Amino acid sequence: MNAMGFERILGGVCAPKGFLASGVACGIKAEGKPDLALLYSEFPAAAAGVFTTNEMKAAPVKLCKEIVDGPCARAVVINSGCANAMTGKRGDDDAHAMVRFAEKALGVGAGQVLVASTGHIGEYLLVDKVTSGIKQAVDELSVGGNTDAAKAIMTTDSYPKELAAEMEIGGKVVRLGAMAKGAGMMHPNMATMIAVITTDLALPRERMSDWLKKSVEWSFNRITVDGDQSTNDTVLMLANGAAFPDGHVLTDEEADLFFRVLCWLTGRLARSLVKDGEGAGKLLRVVVNSARDDVEAERVARAIANSNLVKCSLYGGSVNVGRIAAAAGSAGVSIEQSKLAIYVGEHKVVEFGEPVEHDPRDIEKMTRRGEVEVTVSLGVGLAAAQILTCDLSKEYVAINAGE
Amino acid sequence: MNAMGFERILGGVCAPKGFLASGVACGIKAEGKPDLALLYSEFPAAAAGVFTTNEMKAAPVKLCKEIVDGPCARAVVINSGCANAMTGKRGDDDAHAMVRFAEKALGVGAGQVLVASTGHIGEYLLVDKVTSGIKQAVDELSVGGNTDAAKAIMTTDSYPKELAAEMEIGGKVVRLGAMAKGAGMMHPNMATMIAVITTDLALPRERMSDWLKKSVEWSFNRITVDGDQSTNDTVLMLANGAAFPDGHVLTDEEADLFFRVLCWLTGRLARSLVKDGEGAGKLLRVVVNSARDDVEAERVARAIANSNLVKCSLYGGSVNVGRIAAAAGSAGVSIEQSKLAIYVGEHKVVEFGEPVEHDPRDIEKMTRRGEVEVTVSLGVGLAAAQILTCDLSKEYVAINAGE
């Protein structure tokens, strides 16, 4: 166990007891790439979800928002390659068909299969291919299927994203596992990402939902790749209680531990989504402190993290302090220039709103390492916020220009 | 005279009577490029200004906001290459010194010289170079100096931007002239642009100020290059009354005509700023109509125009309707998917929130022409808004990565 009271272990969504997964190629994506993932819990699980706030919600998002409020869940089915978004009534019917077929194939009750889609917007789902894929995915379910599942939800991601951890609670080993996909359209409200988190702890639904929301707020909602917001963002969590066949009531300390590990897990996943952002080569952590309140701190941090000019200069291997200040000043937050200080890593580059002499080689060295932290001190209060982003590269433009 | 009752004429800020201009190289920019512009009115002029709303206002912006409220103006002095922004107390002193020196060199009273700067943020002004430049610029003032002045305010602009028009008012020829610079950091609130508008009509200051604000709102504030907002945006207008040595009271009709021509002029300049945006190859006009109200229409139009993904697909020569819909949905405006229609030019591509079959070659043809109009119909009201933007290109990234 580490200092935080848990240990990172190998594996993903199948690390907690009682979860099986699989990933298959059903033919939505070209070239036979895997495009359908299935996760199954051997025991009824409590479920919670957080979804995109985009008004153009995809059909599976609308449907999943309903299902997740049902009494219990047994499975999650996800396809990549087609987002089933902007597909109207037919899209709703297709998402329903996908869920119905999975319920039947798994032999579970109605309303126990959660659903998500990711990929192109404005295209209809190839339902025949999805249903034959579900059939195959049910046949291939296994406790070793987590990586296949993580691969099958990828779109422009360059590698599958999985994570798992274990801790001791009530004398037993309790586990958390997760898989996620991201890449572009990554912005507050989780833009184009899908994540599934599993645990073998038993959790009351309301508490789990509350914890999931908070941990998403501090992780997936604090990253941005391109400022674009997706129609399909979905984070799902399933708790099947398999670690305690006879039940267990969490002490406050145990609850704290579990929540901390959940936050670690979502934070790590969020970071890996930015790091693997479309065309991303460098990571930028923007910290805004001594702000009047949390809302202002966050607003300034987001304005900087979403500035194309800031992100381009990072791509060029430098940190343009003027652009950072200009972005901060456009956030709609009152700023006293004479109190402003800016740090790049440990190096103070602006004090009292004026440039401070420093060795530019120190900062170049930092950008070459591929990870830069910029701290903007507003000097007017005690609040702070942090947003993680990446550079804006020619590769990003090429990927999204369809080259 | 055209159907709108005016005529476009050659020239820029010197087209109206009584204005002289010059542009010189004082050594702020490398390689002896012109970097100091001077505009002088032979008669005292009423002045008005609209400035950036960025909290990190540059020293000359703060100073010019004060001066423009004075009783009359005689001149405008502008340097490029250094924005004199984020330069604290010393920057304020430098802007003051620049104005004082110009007042003395021109022999005009205190508070009659307006000032602006554009260029790198976070660098101190080279006051010695600026003052020797002003000296030279005063010597070189001429009625043919408008293009030299327009060249001297350029930064990453690829060509100088000038425009002039004439109309008949009260039996006399009245003229409007203008110069502008733009390129990057171009966004609502006029981002990194500077424009100077001159007229030989006499205008009461309040009326001129009101007209200038409105025309800026409908032109420079409706364009975006990269969503970044500058610290130095300044639009100035001078009216010296030289067309009517004996005075003239405008009729309502004459006032309407003049205001229309002012709006035409600012609109044309705004369009040329986007067209010459950093790395821009294509123009995108986003129209949102049948919205609940103007604010919602504008918000949706801005969200689409600022979407990196929308702009990248334009760069790639296509129009990705899914990205447009996703951007619209993230604007914080309630949207009824089933009422949504999207047009690319004349071609309907989405109806009732679902894709409509169309020939993609029609749209490809349009993007090849370099100018695309996308109309998003929300189907819930009567309000409309329009924003002009350009594509996001590899060249933009290269320019702003410092390559």
Short mmCIF file of C-alpha atoms in Angstrom, two decimals, chain A residues 53-58 62 85-91 120-124 184-185 225-231 278 303 306-318 320-323 325-337 340 342 350 352-355 392-403, chain B residues 53-58 62 85-91 120-124 184-185 225-231 278 303 306-318 320-323 325-337 340 342 350 352-355 392-403:
data_model
loop_
_atom_site.label_atom_id
_atom_site.label_comp_id
_atom_site.label_asym_id
_atom_site.label_seq_id
_atom_site.Cartn_x
_atom_site.Cartn_y
_atom_site.Cartn_z
CA THR A 53 -24.24 18.73 -21.07
CA ASN A 54 -24.23 19.36 -24.84
CA GLU A 55 -27.76 20.13 -26.09
CA MET A 56 -27.23 17.85 -29.10
CA LYS A 57 -27.14 14.72 -26.94
CA ALA A 58 -26.70 11.51 -28.90
CA LYS A 62 -30.53 10.09 -23.84
CA ALA A 85 -25.79 11.39 -32.73
CA MET A 86 -28.00 13.74 -34.77
CA THR A 87 -29.95 10.74 -35.98
CA GLY A 88 -33.42 11.73 -34.75
CA LYS A 89 -36.19 9.22 -34.11
CA ARG A 90 -34.41 6.49 -36.06
CA GLY A 91 -31.32 6.95 -33.87
CA HIS A 120 -18.84 9.97 -36.38
CA ILE A 121 -21.76 12.29 -35.75
CA GLY A 122 -24.71 12.40 -38.17
CA GLU A 123 -24.52 8.78 -39.31
CA TYR A 124 -27.07 6.06 -38.63
CA GLY A 184 -10.45 15.12 -29.56
CA MET A 185 -13.52 17.22 -28.76
CA VAL A 225 -7.86 19.34 -25.76
CA ASP A 226 -9.52 21.65 -28.25
CA GLY A 227 -12.32 23.42 -26.42
CA ASP A 228 -14.84 21.45 -28.43
CA GLN A 229 -17.61 19.69 -26.59
CA SER A 230 -18.99 16.34 -27.62
CA THR A 231 -22.47 14.93 -28.02
CA GLU A 278 -5.18 14.54 -30.97
CA ALA A 303 -9.36 30.90 -20.65
CA ASN A 306 -8.24 27.11 -24.23
CA SER A 307 -6.16 29.83 -25.87
CA ASN A 308 -5.01 28.71 -29.31
CA LEU A 309 -2.14 31.19 -29.11
CA VAL A 310 -0.91 29.83 -25.76
CA LYS A 311 -1.16 26.27 -27.09
CA CYS A 312 0.64 27.14 -30.35
CA SER A 313 3.57 28.71 -28.52
CA LEU A 314 3.86 25.55 -26.40
CA TYR A 315 3.95 23.55 -29.63
CA GLY A 316 6.78 25.82 -30.75
CA GLY A 317 8.70 24.92 -27.58
CA SER A 318 8.26 28.20 -25.75
CA ASN A 320 4.63 33.16 -24.38
CA VAL A 321 3.85 35.01 -21.17
CA GLY A 322 2.13 37.88 -22.99
CA ARG A 323 -0.37 35.49 -24.53
CA ALA A 325 -1.69 37.31 -19.61
CA ALA A 326 -3.91 38.34 -22.53
CA ALA A 327 -5.91 35.12 -22.23
CA ALA A 328 -6.27 35.65 -18.47
CA GLY A 329 -7.47 39.19 -19.12
CA SER A 330 -10.17 38.03 -21.51
CA ALA A 331 -11.78 35.63 -19.04
CA GLY A 332 -14.40 38.10 -17.91
CA VAL A 333 -12.80 38.32 -14.47
CA SER A 334 -11.63 41.62 -12.99
CA ILE A 335 -7.82 41.55 -12.75
CA GLU A 336 -5.53 44.02 -11.03
CA GLN A 337 -2.50 44.15 -13.32
CA LEU A 340 -0.39 39.84 -11.17
CA ILE A 342 3.20 34.53 -13.38
CA VAL A 350 6.06 38.31 -14.22
CA PHE A 352 3.53 43.28 -10.28
CA GLY A 353 2.22 42.87 -13.84
CA GLU A 354 5.67 43.46 -15.38
CA PRO A 355 8.18 41.08 -16.95
CA LEU A 392 -2.10 22.80 -30.50
CA SER A 393 -0.05 21.18 -33.22
CA LYS A 394 0.06 20.89 -36.99
CA GLU A 395 -0.79 17.23 -36.42
CA TYR A 396 -4.06 18.25 -34.68
CA VAL A 397 -4.98 20.33 -37.73
CA ALA A 398 -4.03 17.50 -40.08
CA ILE A 399 -6.06 14.90 -38.15
CA ASN A 400 -9.11 17.12 -38.04
CA ALA A 401 -8.78 18.36 -41.60
CA GLY A 402 -9.16 14.73 -42.61
CA GLU A 403 -5.69 14.42 -44.10
CA THR B 53 -12.53 44.92 -23.01
CA ASN B 54 -9.55 42.75 -22.02
CA GLU B 55 -8.61 43.32 -18.37
CA MET B 56 -4.92 43.41 -19.29
CA LYS B 57 -5.27 46.69 -21.17
CA ALA B 58 -2.03 47.99 -22.63
CA LYS B 62 -5.52 53.20 -20.88
CA ALA B 85 1.28 45.89 -22.76
CA MET B 86 2.06 44.27 -19.38
CA THR B 87 4.70 46.90 -18.80
CA GLY B 88 3.36 48.40 -15.55
CA LYS B 89 4.20 51.93 -14.38
CA ARG B 90 7.12 52.23 -16.80
CA GLY B 91 4.81 51.40 -19.70
CA HIS B 120 4.73 41.95 -28.78
CA ILE B 121 3.22 41.91 -25.29
CA GLY B 122 5.48 42.16 -22.23
CA GLU B 123 8.22 44.26 -23.81
CA TYR B 124 9.12 47.84 -22.93
CA GLY B 184 -4.25 37.13 -35.10
CA MET B 185 -5.77 37.44 -31.62
CA VAL B 225 -9.79 34.44 -36.17
CA ASP B 226 -8.63 32.37 -33.23
CA GLY B 227 -10.90 33.23 -30.31
CA ASP B 228 -8.02 35.01 -28.61
CA GLN B 229 -8.58 38.52 -27.33
CA SER B 230 -5.98 41.22 -27.44
CA THR B 231 -4.75 43.77 -24.95
CA GLU B 278 -3.07 34.41 -39.68
CA ALA B 303 -19.71 28.79 -30.61
CA ASN B 306 -14.84 29.48 -32.63
CA SER B 307 -14.85 25.69 -32.90
CA ASN B 308 -11.38 24.43 -33.77
CA LEU B 309 -12.92 21.28 -35.20
CA VAL B 310 -15.27 23.19 -37.51
CA LYS B 311 -12.37 25.40 -38.64
CA CYS B 312 -10.07 22.42 -39.23
CA SER B 313 -12.61 20.65 -41.42
CA LEU B 314 -12.95 23.84 -43.48
CA TYR B 315 -9.17 23.83 -43.87
CA GLY B 316 -9.47 20.24 -45.10
CA GLY B 317 -11.91 21.42 -47.76
CA SER B 318 -15.08 19.99 -46.25
CA ASN B 320 -18.45 18.64 -41.11
CA VAL B 321 -22.09 19.06 -40.19
CA GLY B 322 -21.79 16.92 -37.06
CA ARG B 323 -19.12 19.24 -35.68
CA ALA B 325 -24.22 20.73 -34.61
CA ALA B 326 -22.02 19.70 -31.67
CA ALA B 327 -20.59 23.24 -31.43
CA ALA B 328 -24.11 24.71 -31.56
CA GLY B 329 -25.17 22.34 -28.80
CA SER B 330 -22.34 23.43 -26.53
CA ALA B 331 -23.25 27.14 -26.65
CA GLY B 332 -25.26 27.06 -23.44
CA VAL B 333 -28.47 27.66 -25.39
CA SER B 334 -31.41 25.27 -25.21
CA ILE B 335 -31.85 23.58 -28.60
CA GLU B 336 -34.69 21.38 -29.82
CA GLN B 337 -32.94 18.79 -31.98
CA LEU B 340 -32.86 21.97 -36.17
CA ILE B 342 -28.60 23.25 -41.30
CA VAL B 350 -29.88 18.63 -41.91
CA PHE B 352 -35.55 17.89 -38.20
CA GLY B 353 -32.17 17.24 -36.60
CA GLU B 354 -31.32 14.42 -39.03
CA PRO B 355 -28.95 14.30 -42.01
CA LEU B 392 -7.67 26.92 -38.75
CA SER B 393 -4.62 25.93 -40.75
CA LYS B 394 -1.20 24.39 -40.27
CA GLU B 395 0.12 27.82 -41.28
CA TYR B 396 -1.68 29.40 -38.30
CA VAL B 397 0.03 26.91 -36.00
CA ALA B 398 3.39 27.52 -37.66
CA ILE B 399 3.09 31.32 -37.43
CA ASN B 400 2.11 31.17 -33.77
CA ALA B 401 4.59 28.48 -32.83
CA GLY B 402 7.25 30.95 -33.97
CA GLU B 403 8.44 28.84 -36.86
#
